[in-house]
Short mmCIF file of C-alpha atoms (C1' of nucleotides) in Angstrom, two decimals:
data_model
loop_
_atom_site.label_atom_id
_atom_site.label_comp_id
_atom_site.label_asym_id
_atom_site.label_seq_id
_atom_site.Cartn_x
_atom_site.Cartn_y
_atom_site.Cartn_z
CA MET B 954 13.89 -53.37 -64.33
CA LEU B 955 14.84 -52.53 -60.82
CA ASP B 956 12.71 -50.72 -58.35
CA VAL B 957 13.41 -47.03 -58.11
CA SER B 958 14.26 -47.35 -54.44
CA SER B 959 17.23 -49.52 -55.40
CA PHE B 960 19.03 -46.40 -56.48
CA SER B 961 18.46 -44.63 -53.19
CA HIS B 962 22.06 -45.25 -52.23
CA LEU B 963 23.30 -43.22 -55.16
CA SER B 964 24.03 -39.56 -54.71
CA LEU B 965 26.15 -36.86 -56.16
CA ASP B 966 26.72 -33.35 -55.04
CA PRO B 967 27.99 -31.06 -57.76
CA GLU B 968 31.51 -29.94 -56.91
CA THR B 969 31.35 -26.26 -56.28
CA THR B 970 34.04 -23.80 -57.28
CA VAL B 971 34.94 -23.18 -53.66
CA ASP B 972 35.63 -26.88 -53.22
CA LYS B 973 37.89 -26.96 -56.26
CA ILE B 974 39.87 -23.99 -55.00
CA ALA B 975 40.19 -25.46 -51.52
CA ALA B 976 41.31 -28.77 -53.03
CA GLU B 977 43.89 -27.04 -55.21
CA LEU B 978 45.23 -25.10 -52.24
CA ARG B 979 45.45 -28.27 -50.16
CA ARG B 980 47.34 -29.98 -52.94
CA ALA B 981 49.76 -27.09 -53.18
CA LEU B 982 50.23 -27.17 -49.41
CA PHE B 983 50.83 -30.91 -49.25
CA ASP B 984 53.16 -30.79 -52.23
CA GLY B 985 55.28 -28.22 -50.46
CA GLU B 986 54.69 -25.53 -53.06
CA LEU B 987 53.74 -23.10 -50.32
CA GLU B 988 56.17 -22.52 -47.48
CA PRO B 989 54.69 -22.42 -43.97
CA GLY B 990 54.00 -18.85 -43.02
CA THR B 991 53.34 -17.76 -46.59
CA PRO B 992 50.53 -15.20 -46.63
CA LEU B 993 47.64 -16.19 -48.88
CA ARG B 994 46.53 -12.88 -50.41
CA GLU B 995 42.94 -12.88 -51.53
CA VAL B 996 43.28 -10.69 -54.63
CA ALA B 997 46.45 -12.40 -55.78
CA LEU B 998 44.86 -15.84 -55.53
CA ALA B 999 41.65 -14.55 -57.07
CA ASP B 1000 43.05 -13.35 -60.36
CA SER B 1001 45.69 -16.06 -60.35
CA LEU B 1002 42.93 -18.67 -60.31
CA GLY B 1003 40.53 -16.62 -62.39
CA VAL B 1004 37.78 -16.43 -59.79
CA ALA B 1005 36.24 -13.73 -57.67
CA ARG B 1006 37.68 -12.62 -54.37
CA SER B 1007 34.58 -13.75 -52.47
CA THR B 1008 35.09 -17.28 -53.71
CA VAL B 1009 38.73 -17.37 -52.70
CA ARG B 1010 37.76 -15.95 -49.36
CA GLU B 1011 35.31 -18.74 -48.75
CA ALA B 1012 37.85 -21.38 -49.75
CA LEU B 1013 40.37 -19.87 -47.34
CA GLY B 1014 37.81 -20.16 -44.58
CA SER B 1015 37.69 -23.87 -45.30
CA LEU B 1016 41.45 -24.19 -44.93
CA VAL B 1017 41.41 -22.24 -41.70
CA ALA B 1018 38.64 -24.44 -40.32
CA ASP B 1019 40.83 -27.47 -41.00
CA GLY B 1020 43.81 -25.95 -39.24
CA LEU B 1021 45.92 -25.87 -42.39
CA ALA B 1022 46.06 -22.08 -42.29
CA VAL B 1023 45.54 -19.38 -39.70
CA ARG B 1024 43.57 -16.17 -40.04
CA VAL B 1025 44.26 -13.09 -37.97
CA ALA B 1026 41.70 -10.35 -38.21
CA ASN B 1027 42.52 -7.53 -40.62
CA LYS B 1028 45.78 -9.22 -41.53
CA GLY B 1029 44.65 -12.15 -43.59
CA VAL B 1030 45.31 -15.87 -43.91
CA ALA B 1031 48.74 -17.51 -43.83
CA VAL B 1032 49.90 -21.11 -44.11
CA SER B 1033 50.19 -22.68 -40.66
CA THR B 1034 53.73 -23.05 -39.39
CA PRO B 1035 54.21 -26.34 -37.54
CA ASP B 1036 56.48 -25.88 -34.54
CA PRO B 1037 57.61 -28.51 -32.02
CA GLY B 1038 54.73 -27.61 -29.73
CA VAL B 1039 52.22 -28.31 -32.48
CA ILE B 1040 53.93 -31.58 -33.38
CA HIS B 1041 53.80 -32.64 -29.75
CA ASP B 1042 50.14 -31.84 -29.40
CA VAL B 1043 49.25 -33.55 -32.66
CA THR B 1044 51.21 -36.64 -31.61
CA ARG B 1045 49.52 -36.81 -28.24
CA ALA B 1046 46.12 -36.46 -29.88
CA ARG B 1047 46.65 -39.10 -32.54
CA THR B 1048 48.14 -41.44 -29.98
CA VAL B 1049 44.88 -41.30 -28.05
CA LEU B 1050 42.79 -41.88 -31.16
CA GLU B 1051 44.87 -44.64 -32.71
CA VAL B 1052 45.48 -46.55 -29.50
CA ALA B 1053 41.76 -46.46 -28.84
CA GLY B 1054 41.30 -47.96 -32.30
CA VAL B 1055 43.79 -50.82 -32.09
CA ARG B 1056 42.51 -51.77 -28.64
CA ARG B 1057 39.15 -52.37 -30.24
CA TRP B 1058 40.60 -54.62 -32.94
CA ALA B 1059 38.79 -57.70 -31.69
CA GLU B 1060 35.43 -55.96 -31.28
CA ALA B 1061 35.71 -53.85 -34.42
CA ALA B 1062 33.62 -54.49 -37.50
CA GLU B 1063 35.21 -56.87 -40.00
CA THR B 1064 35.07 -54.22 -42.72
CA ASP B 1065 37.09 -51.87 -40.52
CA ARG B 1066 39.71 -54.55 -39.88
CA GLN B 1067 39.85 -55.26 -43.59
CA ALA B 1068 40.38 -51.56 -44.23
CA VAL B 1069 43.55 -51.75 -42.15
CA ARG B 1070 44.81 -54.73 -44.18
CA ASP B 1071 43.98 -53.01 -47.45
CA ALA B 1072 45.74 -49.83 -46.43
CA LEU B 1073 48.81 -51.81 -45.44
CA ALA B 1074 48.79 -53.69 -48.73
CA ALA B 1075 48.52 -50.48 -50.73
CA TYR B 1076 51.35 -49.03 -48.67
CA ALA B 1077 53.57 -52.04 -49.31
CA GLU B 1078 52.84 -52.02 -53.01
CA LEU B 1079 53.57 -48.34 -53.30
CA ALA B 1080 56.97 -48.90 -51.69
CA SER B 1081 58.15 -50.88 -54.72
CA THR B 1082 57.25 -48.16 -57.18
CA ASP B 1083 58.54 -44.74 -58.05
CA PHE B 1084 56.36 -42.74 -55.69
CA THR B 1085 56.18 -39.08 -54.90
CA THR B 1086 56.57 -37.73 -51.38
CA ALA B 1087 52.96 -36.58 -51.17
CA ALA B 1088 51.64 -39.96 -52.35
CA TRP B 1089 53.89 -41.78 -49.90
CA ASN B 1090 52.72 -39.67 -46.99
CA GLN B 1091 49.13 -40.17 -48.00
CA ALA B 1092 49.47 -43.96 -48.14
CA HIS B 1093 51.23 -43.95 -44.79
CA LEU B 1094 48.61 -41.81 -43.13
CA ALA B 1095 45.87 -43.98 -44.65
CA ILE B 1096 47.04 -46.82 -42.41
CA HIS B 1097 46.89 -44.67 -39.32
CA ARG B 1098 43.49 -43.41 -40.41
CA ALA B 1099 42.35 -47.01 -40.64
CA PHE B 1100 43.53 -47.57 -37.07
CA VAL B 1101 41.23 -44.80 -35.91
CA GLY B 1102 38.51 -46.30 -38.09
CA LEU B 1103 38.58 -49.35 -35.83
CA THR B 1104 36.79 -47.28 -33.21
CA GLY B 1105 33.80 -47.28 -35.52
CA SER B 1106 33.25 -43.56 -35.03
CA GLU B 1107 33.19 -41.43 -38.13
CA ARG B 1108 33.66 -38.34 -36.00
CA LEU B 1109 36.90 -39.64 -34.54
CA VAL B 1110 38.05 -40.42 -38.07
CA ALA B 1111 37.20 -36.87 -39.07
CA ALA B 1112 39.24 -35.57 -36.15
CA ALA B 1113 42.10 -37.83 -37.18
CA ASP B 1114 41.88 -36.48 -40.71
CA ALA B 1115 42.33 -32.96 -39.42
CA LEU B 1116 45.40 -34.09 -37.52
CA ALA B 1117 46.70 -35.87 -40.61
CA GLY B 1118 46.39 -32.65 -42.56
CA GLU B 1119 48.69 -30.85 -40.15
CA ILE B 1120 51.13 -33.74 -40.33
CA ARG B 1121 51.19 -33.68 -44.11
CA LEU B 1122 51.89 -29.99 -43.86
CA ALA B 1123 54.87 -30.62 -41.62
CA LEU B 1124 56.07 -33.47 -43.83
CA ALA B 1125 55.62 -31.62 -47.10
CA LYS B 1126 59.23 -30.59 -47.46
CA VAL B 1127 60.71 -33.72 -45.98
CA ASP B 1128 61.36 -36.77 -48.07
CA ARG B 1129 63.73 -38.50 -45.72
CA THR B 1130 61.13 -41.24 -45.86
CA ARG B 1131 62.27 -42.61 -49.18
CA ARG B 1132 65.45 -44.33 -48.10
CA ASN B 1133 63.89 -46.58 -45.47
CA ALA B 1134 60.62 -47.27 -47.23
CA THR B 1135 60.82 -51.05 -46.82
CA GLU B 1136 61.75 -50.60 -43.18
CA GLN B 1137 58.70 -48.43 -42.65
CA VAL B 1138 56.46 -51.00 -44.31
CA ALA B 1139 57.91 -53.75 -42.15
CA SER B 1140 57.23 -51.74 -39.03
CA HIS B 1141 53.57 -51.35 -39.86
CA ALA B 1142 53.28 -54.94 -41.01
CA LEU B 1143 54.63 -56.05 -37.65
CA LEU B 1144 52.00 -53.99 -35.92
CA VAL B 1145 49.19 -55.55 -37.92
CA ASP B 1146 50.66 -59.02 -37.36
CA LEU B 1147 50.52 -58.44 -33.62
CA LEU B 1148 46.89 -57.47 -33.95
CA GLU B 1149 46.04 -60.52 -36.04
CA ALA B 1150 47.75 -62.66 -33.40
CA GLY B 1151 45.53 -61.19 -30.72
CA ARG B 1152 48.42 -59.49 -28.94
CA THR B 1153 46.64 -56.15 -28.71
CA ASP B 1154 48.64 -54.91 -25.74
CA ASP B 1155 51.91 -55.47 -27.58
CA ALA B 1156 50.45 -53.84 -30.66
CA ALA B 1157 49.40 -50.81 -28.65
CA ASP B 1158 52.85 -50.51 -27.13
CA GLU B 1159 54.44 -50.80 -30.55
CA LEU B 1160 52.10 -48.13 -31.88
CA VAL B 1161 52.96 -45.74 -29.06
CA ARG B 1162 56.64 -46.24 -29.79
CA HIS B 1163 56.07 -45.74 -33.48
CA LEU B 1164 54.20 -42.48 -32.94
CA ALA B 1165 56.81 -41.21 -30.49
CA ASP B 1166 59.52 -41.96 -33.05
CA GLY B 1167 57.51 -40.12 -35.63
CA GLU B 1168 57.32 -37.09 -33.37
CA THR B 1169 61.06 -36.93 -32.80
CA SER B 1170 61.87 -37.31 -36.49
CA MET B 1171 59.27 -34.73 -37.44
CA ALA B 1172 60.57 -32.31 -34.83
CA ALA B 1173 64.10 -32.92 -36.07
CA ALA B 1174 63.04 -32.22 -39.64
CA LEU B 1175 61.76 -28.78 -38.68
CA THR B 1176 65.36 -27.58 -38.60
CA MET A 832 60.25 0.14 -15.13
CA LEU A 833 59.65 -3.10 -16.90
CA ASP A 834 61.30 -4.19 -20.07
CA VAL A 835 59.31 -3.64 -23.26
CA SER A 836 59.31 -7.35 -23.97
CA SER A 837 57.17 -7.82 -20.86
CA PHE A 838 54.11 -7.01 -22.94
CA SER A 839 54.63 -9.91 -25.30
CA HIS A 840 51.93 -11.94 -23.54
CA LEU A 841 49.21 -9.42 -24.29
CA SER A 842 47.04 -9.83 -27.34
CA LEU A 843 43.61 -8.99 -28.67
CA ASP A 844 41.76 -9.90 -31.80
CA PRO A 845 38.90 -7.62 -32.85
CA GLU A 846 35.60 -9.49 -33.07
CA THR A 847 34.47 -9.46 -36.67
CA THR A 848 30.85 -9.26 -37.81
CA VAL A 849 30.96 -12.82 -39.08
CA ASP A 850 31.91 -13.99 -35.60
CA LYS A 851 29.03 -12.10 -34.03
CA ILE A 852 26.57 -13.62 -36.47
CA ALA A 853 27.94 -17.11 -35.94
CA ALA A 854 27.76 -16.61 -32.17
CA GLU A 855 24.20 -15.38 -32.38
CA LEU A 856 23.18 -18.33 -34.52
CA ARG A 857 24.86 -20.74 -32.10
CA ARG A 858 23.01 -19.15 -29.21
CA ALA A 859 19.72 -19.49 -31.04
CA LEU A 860 20.50 -23.12 -31.82
CA PHE A 861 21.46 -24.01 -28.27
CA ASP A 862 18.46 -22.16 -26.86
CA GLY A 863 16.19 -24.24 -29.03
CA GLU A 864 14.85 -21.27 -30.97
CA LEU A 865 15.60 -23.11 -34.22
CA GLU A 866 14.18 -26.55 -34.72
CA PRO A 867 16.50 -29.17 -36.19
CA GLY A 868 16.02 -29.31 -39.93
CA THR A 869 15.07 -25.65 -40.18
CA PRO A 870 16.52 -24.18 -43.38
CA LEU A 871 18.71 -21.15 -42.78
CA ARG A 872 17.93 -18.89 -45.73
CA GLU A 873 20.67 -16.47 -46.55
CA VAL A 874 18.57 -13.48 -47.60
CA ALA A 875 16.12 -13.89 -44.73
CA LEU A 876 18.93 -13.98 -42.18
CA ALA A 877 20.72 -11.15 -43.94
CA ASP A 878 18.01 -8.54 -43.73
CA SER A 879 16.79 -9.92 -40.43
CA LEU A 880 20.22 -9.24 -38.95
CA GLY A 881 20.83 -6.12 -41.00
CA VAL A 882 23.94 -7.41 -42.74
CA ALA A 883 24.90 -8.40 -46.26
CA ARG A 884 24.26 -11.82 -47.69
CA SER A 885 27.97 -12.49 -48.14
CA THR A 886 28.51 -12.00 -44.43
CA VAL A 887 25.71 -14.36 -43.46
CA ARG A 888 27.04 -16.87 -45.97
CA GLU A 889 30.45 -16.83 -44.34
CA ALA A 890 28.95 -17.25 -40.88
CA LEU A 891 26.93 -20.21 -42.11
CA GLY A 892 30.13 -21.79 -43.37
CA SER A 893 31.44 -21.58 -39.83
CA LEU A 894 28.40 -23.41 -38.46
CA VAL A 895 28.70 -26.10 -41.11
CA ALA A 896 32.38 -26.58 -40.33
CA ASP A 897 31.42 -27.22 -36.71
CA GLY A 898 28.80 -29.77 -37.65
CA LEU A 899 25.94 -27.71 -36.23
CA ALA A 900 24.40 -27.34 -39.67
CA VAL A 901 24.62 -29.14 -42.97
CA ARG A 902 24.97 -27.66 -46.43
CA VAL A 903 23.83 -29.41 -49.57
CA ALA A 904 24.90 -27.85 -52.82
CA ASN A 905 22.35 -25.58 -54.47
CA LYS A 906 19.89 -26.22 -51.67
CA GLY A 907 21.38 -24.31 -48.80
CA VAL A 908 22.21 -25.00 -45.18
CA ALA A 909 19.84 -26.36 -42.56
CA VAL A 910 20.12 -27.03 -38.85
CA SER A 911 21.54 -30.50 -38.25
CA THR A 912 18.99 -33.08 -37.15
CA PRO A 913 20.40 -35.40 -34.49
CA ASP A 914 19.18 -38.95 -35.01
CA PRO A 915 19.98 -42.04 -32.91
CA GLY A 916 22.85 -42.89 -35.25
CA VAL A 917 24.45 -39.51 -34.66
CA ILE A 918 23.93 -39.78 -30.91
CA HIS A 919 25.58 -43.19 -30.94
CA ASP A 920 28.57 -41.99 -32.90
CA VAL A 921 29.00 -38.91 -30.74
CA THR A 922 28.79 -41.01 -27.59
CA ARG A 923 31.37 -43.47 -28.84
CA ALA A 924 33.69 -40.62 -29.78
CA ARG A 925 33.40 -38.74 -26.51
CA THR A 926 33.81 -41.97 -24.59
CA VAL A 927 37.19 -42.45 -26.24
CA LEU A 928 38.26 -38.89 -25.54
CA GLU A 929 37.03 -38.64 -21.96
CA VAL A 930 38.23 -42.06 -20.87
CA ALA A 931 41.64 -41.21 -22.26
CA GLY A 932 41.54 -38.07 -20.13
CA VAL A 933 40.53 -39.60 -16.81
CA ARG A 934 43.07 -42.40 -17.23
CA ARG A 935 45.74 -39.72 -17.30
CA TRP A 936 44.50 -38.10 -14.09
CA ALA A 937 47.65 -38.96 -12.17
CA GLU A 938 50.03 -37.80 -14.90
CA ALA A 939 48.00 -34.76 -15.92
CA ALA A 940 49.10 -31.22 -15.17
CA GLU A 941 47.86 -29.88 -11.86
CA THR A 942 46.12 -26.98 -13.60
CA ASP A 943 44.14 -29.46 -15.71
CA ARG A 944 43.10 -31.40 -12.61
CA GLN A 945 42.10 -28.16 -10.94
CA ALA A 946 40.02 -27.29 -14.00
CA VAL A 947 37.97 -30.43 -13.37
CA ARG A 948 37.41 -29.46 -9.74
CA ASP A 949 36.45 -25.93 -10.71
CA ALA A 950 34.00 -27.11 -13.34
CA LEU A 951 32.41 -29.46 -10.85
CA ALA A 952 32.14 -26.68 -8.26
CA ALA A 953 30.50 -24.34 -10.75
CA TYR A 954 28.10 -27.12 -11.73
CA ALA A 955 27.15 -27.79 -8.13
CA GLU A 956 26.63 -24.12 -7.40
CA LEU A 957 24.47 -23.66 -10.46
CA ALA A 958 22.25 -26.52 -9.32
CA SER A 959 21.03 -24.46 -6.34
CA THR A 960 20.01 -21.49 -8.47
CA ASP A 961 17.29 -20.77 -10.98
CA PHE A 962 19.15 -21.81 -14.09
CA THR A 963 18.15 -21.98 -17.73
CA THR A 964 18.42 -25.16 -19.76
CA ALA A 965 21.18 -23.83 -21.96
CA ALA A 966 23.25 -22.68 -18.97
CA TRP A 967 22.75 -26.02 -17.26
CA ASN A 968 23.87 -27.96 -20.31
CA GLN A 969 26.87 -25.71 -20.69
CA ALA A 970 27.98 -26.22 -17.08
CA HIS A 971 27.48 -29.95 -17.43
CA LEU A 972 29.46 -30.17 -20.64
CA ALA A 973 32.20 -28.03 -19.10
CA ILE A 974 32.98 -30.90 -16.74
CA HIS A 975 33.24 -33.37 -19.56
CA ARG A 976 35.37 -30.91 -21.47
CA ALA A 977 37.68 -30.74 -18.47
CA PHE A 978 37.97 -34.52 -18.55
CA VAL A 979 39.27 -34.34 -22.09
CA GLY A 980 41.53 -31.50 -21.00
CA LEU A 981 43.35 -34.00 -18.76
CA THR A 982 44.92 -35.41 -21.91
CA GLY A 983 46.81 -32.15 -22.23
CA SER A 984 46.01 -31.89 -25.93
CA GLU A 985 44.28 -28.76 -27.10
CA ARG A 986 43.34 -30.49 -30.33
CA LEU A 987 41.48 -33.23 -28.51
CA VAL A 988 39.69 -30.55 -26.51
CA ALA A 989 38.75 -28.84 -29.75
CA ALA A 990 37.38 -32.12 -31.09
CA ALA A 991 35.44 -32.59 -27.86
CA ASP A 992 34.02 -29.09 -28.23
CA ALA A 993 32.68 -29.98 -31.65
CA LEU A 994 31.03 -33.05 -30.17
CA ALA A 995 29.64 -30.96 -27.32
CA GLY A 996 28.06 -28.64 -29.86
CA GLU A 997 26.12 -31.48 -31.40
CA ILE A 998 25.05 -32.65 -27.97
CA ARG A 999 23.80 -29.21 -27.01
CA LEU A 1000 21.85 -29.21 -30.23
CA ALA A 1001 20.19 -32.49 -29.31
CA LEU A 1002 19.55 -31.31 -25.75
CA ALA A 1003 18.22 -27.90 -26.72
CA LYS A 1004 14.55 -28.80 -26.42
CA VAL A 1005 14.96 -31.16 -23.50
CA ASP A 1006 14.88 -29.88 -19.96
CA ARG A 1007 14.24 -33.15 -18.24
CA THR A 1008 17.49 -32.36 -16.48
CA ARG A 1009 15.97 -29.94 -14.04
CA ARG A 1010 14.21 -32.37 -11.74
CA ASN A 1011 17.25 -34.51 -10.91
CA ALA A 1012 19.82 -31.75 -10.83
CA THR A 1013 21.22 -32.70 -7.44
CA GLU A 1014 21.38 -36.32 -8.51
CA GLN A 1015 23.36 -35.37 -11.59
CA VAL A 1016 25.77 -33.33 -9.50
CA ALA A 1017 26.23 -36.22 -7.10
CA SER A 1018 27.04 -38.55 -9.96
CA HIS A 1019 29.81 -36.32 -11.25
CA ALA A 1020 31.09 -35.63 -7.75
CA LEU A 1021 31.40 -39.38 -7.20
CA LEU A 1022 33.43 -39.68 -10.35
CA VAL A 1023 35.85 -36.98 -9.27
CA ASP A 1024 36.07 -38.50 -5.80
CA LEU A 1025 37.12 -41.80 -7.33
CA LEU A 1026 39.81 -39.97 -9.28
CA GLU A 1027 41.07 -38.14 -6.19
CA ALA A 1028 41.23 -41.49 -4.40
CA GLY A 1029 43.41 -42.89 -7.15
CA ARG A 1030 40.80 -45.41 -8.29
CA THR A 1031 41.13 -44.48 -11.94
CA ASP A 1032 39.84 -47.81 -13.23
CA ASP A 1033 36.65 -47.45 -11.22
CA ALA A 1034 36.35 -43.86 -12.35
CA ALA A 1035 36.72 -44.89 -15.99
CA ASP A 1036 34.05 -47.56 -15.58
CA GLU A 1037 31.74 -45.08 -13.92
CA LEU A 1038 32.33 -42.63 -16.74
CA VAL A 1039 31.55 -45.22 -19.40
CA ARG A 1040 28.31 -46.03 -17.60
CA HIS A 1041 27.47 -42.36 -17.28
CA LEU A 1042 28.01 -41.72 -20.97
CA ALA A 1043 26.01 -44.79 -21.97
CA ASP A 1044 23.15 -43.60 -19.77
CA GLY A 1045 23.39 -40.22 -21.41
CA GLU A 1046 23.09 -41.81 -24.83
CA THR A 1047 19.96 -43.75 -23.96
CA SER A 1048 18.25 -40.76 -22.39
CA MET A 1049 19.23 -38.52 -25.31
CA ALA A 1050 17.98 -41.09 -27.80
CA ALA A 1051 14.75 -41.40 -25.84
CA ALA A 1052 14.31 -37.63 -25.88
CA LEU A 1053 14.43 -37.52 -29.67
CA THR A 1054 10.86 -38.85 -29.79
"C1'" DA S 1184 70.56 8.48 -32.11
"C1'" DA S 1185 66.33 6.94 -30.64
"C1'" DT S 1186 61.55 7.70 -30.32
"C1'" DC S 1187 57.26 9.48 -32.00
"C1'" DG S 1188 53.61 11.27 -35.28
"C1'" DT S 1189 51.90 11.22 -39.71
"C1'" DC S 1190 51.12 10.04 -44.29
"C1'" DG S 1191 50.15 6.81 -48.22
"C1'" DG S 1192 49.77 2.28 -50.15
"C1'" DA S 1193 48.18 -2.33 -49.51
"C1'" DT S 1194 44.93 -5.57 -47.65
"C1'" DT S 1195 41.04 -7.05 -45.37
"C1'" DG S 1196 36.05 -6.77 -43.87
"C1'" DT S 1197 31.67 -5.67 -45.40
"C1'" DC S 1198 28.26 -4.05 -48.44
"C1'" DG S 1199 25.23 -3.94 -52.50
"C1'" DA S 1200 23.72 -5.35 -56.92
"C1'" DA S 1201 23.58 -8.39 -60.49
"C1'" DC S 1202 23.20 -12.89 -63.20
"C1'" DA S 1203 23.23 -17.90 -64.38
"C1'" DA S 1204 22.24 -22.43 -62.59
"C1'" DT S 1205 19.54 -25.10 -59.94
"C1'" DC S 1206 15.71 -26.34 -57.10
"C1'" DT S 1207 10.73 -26.20 -55.87
"C1'" DT S 1208 6.07 -25.49 -56.67
"C1'" DC S 1209 2.13 -25.76 -59.07
"C1'" DA S 1210 -1.06 -25.27 -62.77
"C1'" DG S 1211 -2.30 -27.51 -67.00
"C1'" DC S 1212 -2.79 -31.47 -69.67
"C1'" DA S 1213 -2.82 -36.27 -71.36
"C1'" DT M 1217 -3.41 -40.54 -61.93
"C1'" DG M 1218 0.89 -39.15 -63.70
"C1'" DC M 1219 3.74 -36.25 -66.69
"C1'" DT M 1220 5.19 -31.55 -68.66
"C1'" DG M 1221 6.57 -27.29 -68.38
"C1'" DA M 1222 6.60 -22.65 -66.91
"C1'" DA M 1223 7.16 -19.38 -62.93
"C1'" DG M 1224 9.17 -18.24 -58.62
"C1'" DA M 1225 12.60 -18.91 -55.11
"C1'" DT M 1226 17.26 -19.85 -53.62
"C1'" DT M 1227 21.91 -20.60 -54.15
"C1'" DG M 1228 26.62 -20.04 -56.33
"C1'" DT M 1229 29.45 -16.72 -58.25
"C1'" DT M 1230 30.96 -12.38 -60.09
"C1'" DC M 1231 31.95 -7.46 -59.99
"C1'" DG M 1232 32.58 -3.08 -58.02
"C1'" DA M 1233 32.82 -0.18 -54.20
"C1'" DC M 1234 34.07 1.76 -49.61
"C1'" DA M 1235 35.55 2.12 -44.64
"C1'" DA M 1236 38.73 0.20 -41.35
"C1'" DT M 1237 42.91 -1.50 -40.41
"C1'" DC M 1238 47.67 -2.67 -41.04
"C1'" DC M 1239 52.36 -1.75 -42.66
"C1'" DG M 1240 56.36 0.67 -44.03
"C1'" DA M 1241 58.59 4.98 -44.96
"C1'" DC M 1242 59.58 9.56 -44.10
"C1'" DG M 1243 60.31 13.32 -41.33
"C1'" DA M 1244 60.04 15.90 -36.81
"C1'" DT M 1245 61.22 16.19 -31.97
"C1'" DT M 1246 63.81 15.48 -27.94
#
DNA sequence: AATCGTCGGATTGTCGAACAATCTTCAGCA
DNA sequence: TGCTGAAGATTGTTCGACAATCCGACGATT
């Protein structure tokens, strides 16, 4: 039998009701079931989900903390509405984070580099299946998250996750991505190839271009 | 008389009780009145502050979202305990953010550059007064915040603020800063001078050194 | 007609009490 | 010593209530 200390790496934290509600709301947001600007009434959500108002309230606080919704005092919480200014700021922020990551490709931990390859592989595989918009966006953003992971800082990854949430919100109603799925995969594969070849400067330039393109297409999709 | 639409830039949001509680708890944390690891009991805080438990609970959620405290299910929230690993991660993260800022010095908005100068001036002035540890740390971190502000991204500044919170937590009980206040000011002034002279590469190197020094001294102060 | 005051409904912010589930402590016992 | 189990403490969640605030409508005034 193993020593007890061998299990010290195991852990589980019981999923609380607030977490479930927050997760369900996030899913609804990312699936485009809730239009940006939609007010999230506490009582309506409460008896729609069969929980108390306090619990809903706490879950809403979680969404607000992540920037997915905004709360104005005495008026309540509403789904964040991504405007061009937000898109621009998000793009500038993720450019900083992701470029910092890819520039550390050579010095990064091997596991972090492998995470990039794995994310790319999953992305490519998904492209040949019948995927949903939300799943596609998630796989795409997983690659960019892995880029930030190259910095080796979990806090930067957390910041990138918050940015990704706002992007998924903006992309919820857009599935223009489907038609050029293979093209998108090729673009990211090229980027990783440049990294593997040691051409980090070229990779960084390519990434900046890619993110700028993403900004323009996202801004255009806002109608 | 002015047009009615001239008032569109005015706004005010009433400060809610939860905000006051969260602010008070932050102050106590940054002033070192609460040791890291101290459990924050909901009932104790509630009747100590003269508010309901629900309200305290919500305020605690705010602290947890900012990384100043940690919540484990069914056990409650406790003040975060900064260990060397945390310090290292925070340092790596802020290095990315601040270096990205200073490298954009030339392209940054003039107001953002001026914010750096102003923060430095306030820091220098504070050095010649009888300051408290918390105020000193705040003035110091304001400079570094201004560096991130050079990126022009409010989201990166927000991320930097979260990092700054954890730093203030680690620095709460340390006032080794007092003795070499003028030296600290000189170090930051040199950095800004390099920027003004257009030597951004040298400034970035200096900044990296400065942050690395900060990490070692913070880690040493953890005892 | 346009502006202003007021009224009522809806919603949030906060409070208080309650209860089950879980954690912690500690005495008792093998 | 090491395990068991009961008691107390703490959290997670629910319910009900109330004041404060917001919002829209409805008149009243100029």
